[in-house]
Tab-separated table of C-alpha atoms in Angstrom:
chain	number	residue	atom	x	y	z
N	246	MET	CA	8.304	-1.050	-9.474
N	247	THR	CA	6.012	-3.913	-10.431
N	248	ALA	CA	2.302	-3.723	-9.766
N	249	ARG	CA	2.459	-6.928	-7.714
N	250	ALA	CA	5.280	-5.654	-5.512
N	251	LEU	CA	3.373	-2.435	-4.846
N	252	THR	CA	0.246	-4.413	-3.973
N	253	LEU	CA	2.231	-6.585	-1.584
N	254	LEU	CA	3.834	-3.554	0.015
N	255	ARG	CA	0.445	-1.928	0.514
N	256	LEU	CA	-1.001	-5.038	2.156
N	257	HIS	CA	2.064	-5.447	4.363
N	258	ILE	CA	2.074	-1.852	5.629
N	259	GLU	CA	-1.675	-1.776	6.167
N	260	ALA	CA	-1.488	-5.024	8.161
N	261	VAL	CA	1.470	-4.081	10.334
N	262	TRP	CA	0.454	-0.511	11.194
N	263	GLY	CA	-3.309	-0.777	10.866
N	264	ILE	CA	-3.494	2.148	8.465
N	265	GLN	CA	-5.049	2.732	5.051
N	266	LEU	CA	-2.785	3.802	2.215
N	267	PRO	CA	-3.716	5.923	-0.770
N	268	PRO	CA	-2.917	4.503	-4.221
N	269	LEU	CA	0.829	3.865	-4.601
N	270	THR	CA	1.024	5.391	-8.067
N	271	HIS	CA	3.930	7.804	-7.462
N	272	HIS	CA	7.367	7.604	-5.875
N	273	THR	CA	6.234	10.039	-3.163
N	274	VAL	CA	2.988	9.352	-1.300
N	275	GLU	CA	1.209	11.147	1.533
N	276	LEU	CA	-1.030	9.263	3.943
N	277	LEU	CA	-4.683	10.185	4.075
N	278	ALA	CA	-5.134	12.924	6.675
N	279	GLU	CA	-8.478	11.599	7.904
N	280	GLY	CA	-7.212	8.071	8.607
N	281	LYS	CA	-5.258	6.496	11.450
N	282	GLN	CA	-1.668	7.737	11.575
N	283	PRO	CA	1.447	5.648	12.332
N	284	SER	CA	4.190	6.599	14.776
N	285	TRP	CA	6.719	7.018	11.963
N	286	LYS	CA	7.211	10.194	9.959
N	287	LEU	CA	8.456	8.355	6.890
N	288	TYR	CA	8.343	4.839	5.525
N	289	ALA	CA	10.801	4.436	2.673
N	290	ALA	CA	10.879	1.253	0.622
N	291	GLU	CA	13.218	-0.130	-1.975
N	292	ILE	CA	11.579	-2.378	-4.546
N	293	ALA	CA	13.478	-3.639	-7.581
N	294	ASN	CA	16.112	-0.897	-7.231
N	295	THR	CA	13.420	1.791	-7.085
N	296	GLN	CA	12.683	3.807	-3.956
N	297	LEU	CA	9.313	4.916	-2.648
N	298	ALA	CA	8.594	7.422	0.143
N	299	ILE	CA	5.402	7.428	2.241
N	300	TYR	CA	4.977	10.436	4.570
N	301	ARG	CA	2.593	11.279	7.360
N	302	PRO	CA	0.513	14.269	6.233
N	303	ASP	CA	1.645	16.406	9.169
N	304	ILE	CA	5.321	16.290	8.122
N	305	ALA	CA	6.335	19.635	6.652
N	306	LEU	CA	7.632	19.735	3.091
N	307	SER	CA	10.811	21.391	4.389
N	308	GLU	CA	11.562	18.328	6.544
N	309	ARG	CA	10.793	15.638	3.996
N	310	GLU	CA	13.915	15.943	1.863
N	311	ALA	CA	16.206	15.498	4.879
N	312	LEU	CA	14.194	12.508	6.107
N	313	PHE	CA	14.341	10.812	2.730
N	314	ALA	CA	18.093	11.451	2.489
N	315	ARG	CA	18.560	9.614	5.807
N	316	ALA	CA	16.369	6.779	4.573
N	317	ARG	CA	18.285	6.452	1.301
N	318	GLN	CA	21.554	6.344	3.212
N	319	ALA	CA	20.213	3.592	5.447
N	320	LEU	CA	18.957	1.548	2.492
N	321	ALA	CA	22.337	1.842	0.779
N	322	CYS	CA	24.290	0.432	3.739
N	323	PRO	CA	24.498	-3.105	5.136
N	324	PRO	CA	22.084	-3.262	8.114
N	325	THR	CA	24.864	-3.595	10.695
N	326	ALA	CA	27.008	-0.846	9.170
N	327	TYR	CA	24.603	2.079	9.244
N	328	ALA	CA	26.074	4.842	11.401
N	329	ASP	CA	22.905	6.856	12.190
N	330	PRO	CA	20.492	4.433	13.872
N	331	GLN	CA	18.638	7.000	16.011
N	332	HIS	CA	14.882	6.711	15.454
N	333	ILE	CA	15.515	4.515	12.387
N	334	SER	CA	14.278	0.946	11.980
N	335	ARG	CA	14.987	-1.322	9.040
N	336	GLU	CA	12.904	-4.275	7.957
N	337	VAL	CA	12.674	-6.879	5.237
N	338	ALA	CA	9.222	-7.822	3.909
N	339	LEU	CA	8.932	-11.278	2.355
N	340	GLU	CA	6.426	-13.451	0.518
N	341	GLN	CA	6.413	-17.228	0.133
N	342	VAL	CA	7.406	-17.962	-3.458
N	343	ALA	CA	10.056	-20.710	-3.205
N	344	LYS	CA	10.063	-24.349	-2.200
N	345	PRO	CA	10.607	-24.831	1.551
N	346	SER	CA	13.573	-26.830	2.777
N	347	ILE	CA	11.316	-29.521	4.300
N	348	SER	CA	8.158	-31.128	2.965
N	349	MET	CA	4.676	-30.420	4.233
N	350	ALA	CA	4.442	-34.047	5.354
N	351	THR	CA	7.513	-33.559	7.542
N	352	ALA	CA	6.081	-30.345	8.963
N	353	GLN	CA	2.792	-32.087	9.769
N	354	ARG	CA	4.627	-34.754	11.755
N	355	MET	CA	6.091	-32.029	13.968
N	356	ALA	CA	3.369	-29.380	14.250
N	357	ARG	CA	-0.424	-29.148	14.237
N	358	LEU	CA	-3.284	-26.687	14.506
N	359	LEU	CA	-4.048	-25.808	18.123
N	360	THR	CA	-7.601	-25.962	19.472
N	361	LEU	CA	-9.359	-24.815	22.632
N	362	THR	CA	-8.263	-28.062	24.278
N	363	ASP	CA	-4.703	-26.743	24.119
N	364	GLN	CA	-5.384	-23.653	26.237
N	365	GLU	CA	-3.570	-25.017	29.280
N	366	ALA	CA	-0.467	-25.772	27.211
N	367	VAL	CA	-0.557	-22.249	25.746
N	368	ASP	CA	-0.875	-20.745	29.231
N	369	ARG	CA	2.192	-22.673	30.376
N	370	PHE	CA	4.043	-21.526	27.263
N	371	GLU	CA	3.184	-17.853	27.841
N	372	PRO	CA	1.252	-17.270	31.069
N	373	GLY	CA	-1.663	-14.891	30.855
N	374	GLU	CA	-1.791	-14.802	27.052
N	375	VAL	CA	-4.432	-17.454	26.331
N	376	GLU	CA	-7.042	-14.831	25.427
N	377	TYR	CA	-4.596	-13.167	23.041
N	378	TYR	CA	-3.631	-16.334	21.188
N	379	PHE	CA	-7.156	-17.735	20.919
N	380	HIS	CA	-8.685	-14.494	19.666
N	381	SER	CA	-10.156	-14.957	16.199
N	382	GLU	CA	-7.734	-12.380	14.785
N	383	ARG	CA	-4.773	-14.609	15.732
N	384	ARG	CA	-5.901	-17.585	13.651
N	385	PRO	CA	-4.557	-19.854	12.322
N	386	LEU	CA	-2.852	-20.977	15.511
N	387	VAL	CA	-0.199	-23.675	15.065
N	388	GLY	CA	1.998	-25.312	17.677
N	389	VAL	CA	4.622	-27.949	18.300
N	390	ILE	CA	3.800	-30.062	21.346
N	391	VAL	CA	6.282	-32.663	22.610
N	392	GLU	CA	5.350	-34.872	25.560
N	393	GLY	CA	2.489	-32.564	26.449
N	394	ARG	CA	4.584	-29.414	26.428
N	395	LEU	CA	4.125	-26.597	23.916
N	396	LEU	CA	7.552	-25.660	22.542
N	397	CYS	CA	6.735	-23.393	19.605
N	398	ILE	CA	3.714	-21.399	18.495
N	399	ALA	CA	2.894	-19.662	15.198
N	400	HIS	CA	-0.019	-17.279	14.791
N	401	SER	CA	-1.235	-14.277	12.827
N	402	SER	CA	0.251	-11.302	14.636
N	403	ARG	CA	-1.687	-9.060	12.249
N	404	ARG	CA	-4.695	-9.921	10.113
N	405	THR	CA	-6.641	-8.001	7.497
N	406	ALA	CA	-9.306	-8.998	4.989
N	407	GLN	CA	-6.554	-9.850	2.487
N	408	ALA	CA	-3.411	-10.843	4.357
N	409	CYS	CA	-1.845	-12.181	7.551
N	410	GLU	CA	1.559	-11.446	9.094
N	411	LEU	CA	3.358	-14.260	10.876
N	412	GLY	CA	4.162	-14.201	14.564
N	413	ILE	CA	6.424	-17.031	15.723
N	414	GLU	CA	7.814	-17.867	19.171
N	415	THR	CA	9.982	-20.807	20.240
N	416	LEU	CA	11.248	-21.633	23.717
N	417	PRO	CA	15.034	-21.019	23.881
N	418	GLU	CA	15.810	-24.631	24.775
N	419	ALA	CA	13.773	-25.894	21.802
N	420	ARG	CA	15.448	-23.862	19.069
N	421	ARG	CA	17.460	-25.249	16.141
N	422	ARG	CA	15.326	-28.395	15.954
N	423	GLY	CA	13.152	-27.415	13.015
N	424	TYR	CA	10.095	-26.676	15.150
N	425	ALA	CA	9.730	-23.043	14.057
N	426	LEU	CA	10.080	-24.053	10.412
N	427	ALA	CA	7.401	-26.728	10.718
N	428	ALA	CA	5.005	-24.373	12.512
N	429	THR	CA	5.627	-21.624	9.959
N	430	LEU	CA	4.842	-23.929	7.034
N	431	LEU	CA	1.585	-25.151	8.564
N	432	TRP	CA	0.564	-21.589	9.420
N	433	ALA	CA	1.297	-20.384	5.873
N	434	ASP	CA	-0.598	-23.324	4.393
N	435	ALA	CA	-3.632	-22.591	6.573
N	436	VAL	CA	-3.533	-18.908	5.593
N	437	ALA	CA	-3.371	-19.836	1.908
N	438	ARG	CA	-6.362	-22.158	2.342
N	439	GLU	CA	-8.335	-19.100	3.486
N	440	GLY	CA	-7.435	-17.395	0.225
N	441	LEU	CA	-5.195	-14.873	1.989
N	442	ILE	CA	-1.578	-13.807	1.485
N	443	SER	CA	0.899	-14.837	4.190
N	444	PHE	CA	3.578	-12.268	4.949
N	445	TYR	CA	6.811	-12.636	6.850
N	446	SER	CA	8.673	-9.525	7.977
N	447	ALA	CA	11.712	-9.149	10.194
N	448	SER	CA	14.269	-6.638	11.301
N	449	ALA	CA	17.021	-6.387	8.712
N	450	THR	CA	19.539	-7.269	11.449
N	451	ASN	CA	17.659	-10.360	12.696
N	452	THR	CA	19.662	-12.968	10.820
N	453	ALA	CA	18.068	-15.900	12.658
N	454	SER	CA	14.567	-14.812	11.642
N	455	LEU	CA	15.659	-14.199	8.058
N	456	ARG	CA	17.228	-17.674	7.897
N	457	LEU	CA	13.943	-19.173	9.071
N	458	ALA	CA	12.074	-17.184	6.432
N	459	ALA	CA	14.413	-18.430	3.706
N	460	ALA	CA	14.040	-22.044	4.846
N	461	ALA	CA	10.248	-21.653	4.689
N	462	GLY	CA	10.443	-20.436	1.081
N	463	TYR	CA	10.017	-16.718	1.747
N	464	ARG	CA	11.885	-14.239	-0.394
N	465	ALA	CA	12.201	-10.464	0.007
N	466	PHE	CA	10.036	-8.240	-2.157
N	467	ALA	CA	10.920	-5.002	-0.337
N	468	GLN	CA	13.451	-3.460	2.021
N	469	GLY	CA	11.898	-0.874	4.320
N	470	VAL	CA	13.049	1.959	6.568
N	471	THR	CA	10.935	3.833	9.081
N	472	ILE	CA	12.031	7.086	10.739
N	473	ASP	CA	10.300	8.052	13.987
N	474	GLY	CA	10.706	10.954	16.347
């Protein structure tokens, strides 16, 4: 496992689950007992053909081997072919390292940063969620507005001192027009201008989301499995 991939994995997990990880210096890691605990018992990651297991501290040693065996089996199978999905979720974590399929100039013609003057449009897009979207933790907030109507919105669904995770929503009737791609690129550019890392993560079975990530220049640095229950 490369040092960079481990750093990215740490930042991703800490952002998504709001937890603090100990140093990822071994293939088996136990979360800090005094910190916030996630719902999952195990997070298993595959990075560069190497597997890493992160356990909650309350999981007995006698249970860990069986949990990791289930995680390894899941990681070895295509996402849609895994036969034991109970309490198991699979994700792909990605970073932006490739050239997007459209230029920034094209993206800027379609999307823009949203301001407080766009609150009414956001409320029509998702009623009752203006306070959520305009909270400082959601910045940068990017949207596609056509004829006064907000069709797509990108925001930081999770934010830490070092990284942001993308949240992206597009109205069903406005999909497949490049709006989500444009909003994603402007969001990622704004995050980078803050000196932060922009992450994109998606369910391993969400092919539409993974296609969008690829078009925006994101590439997988880790496959992850969580086991709850």
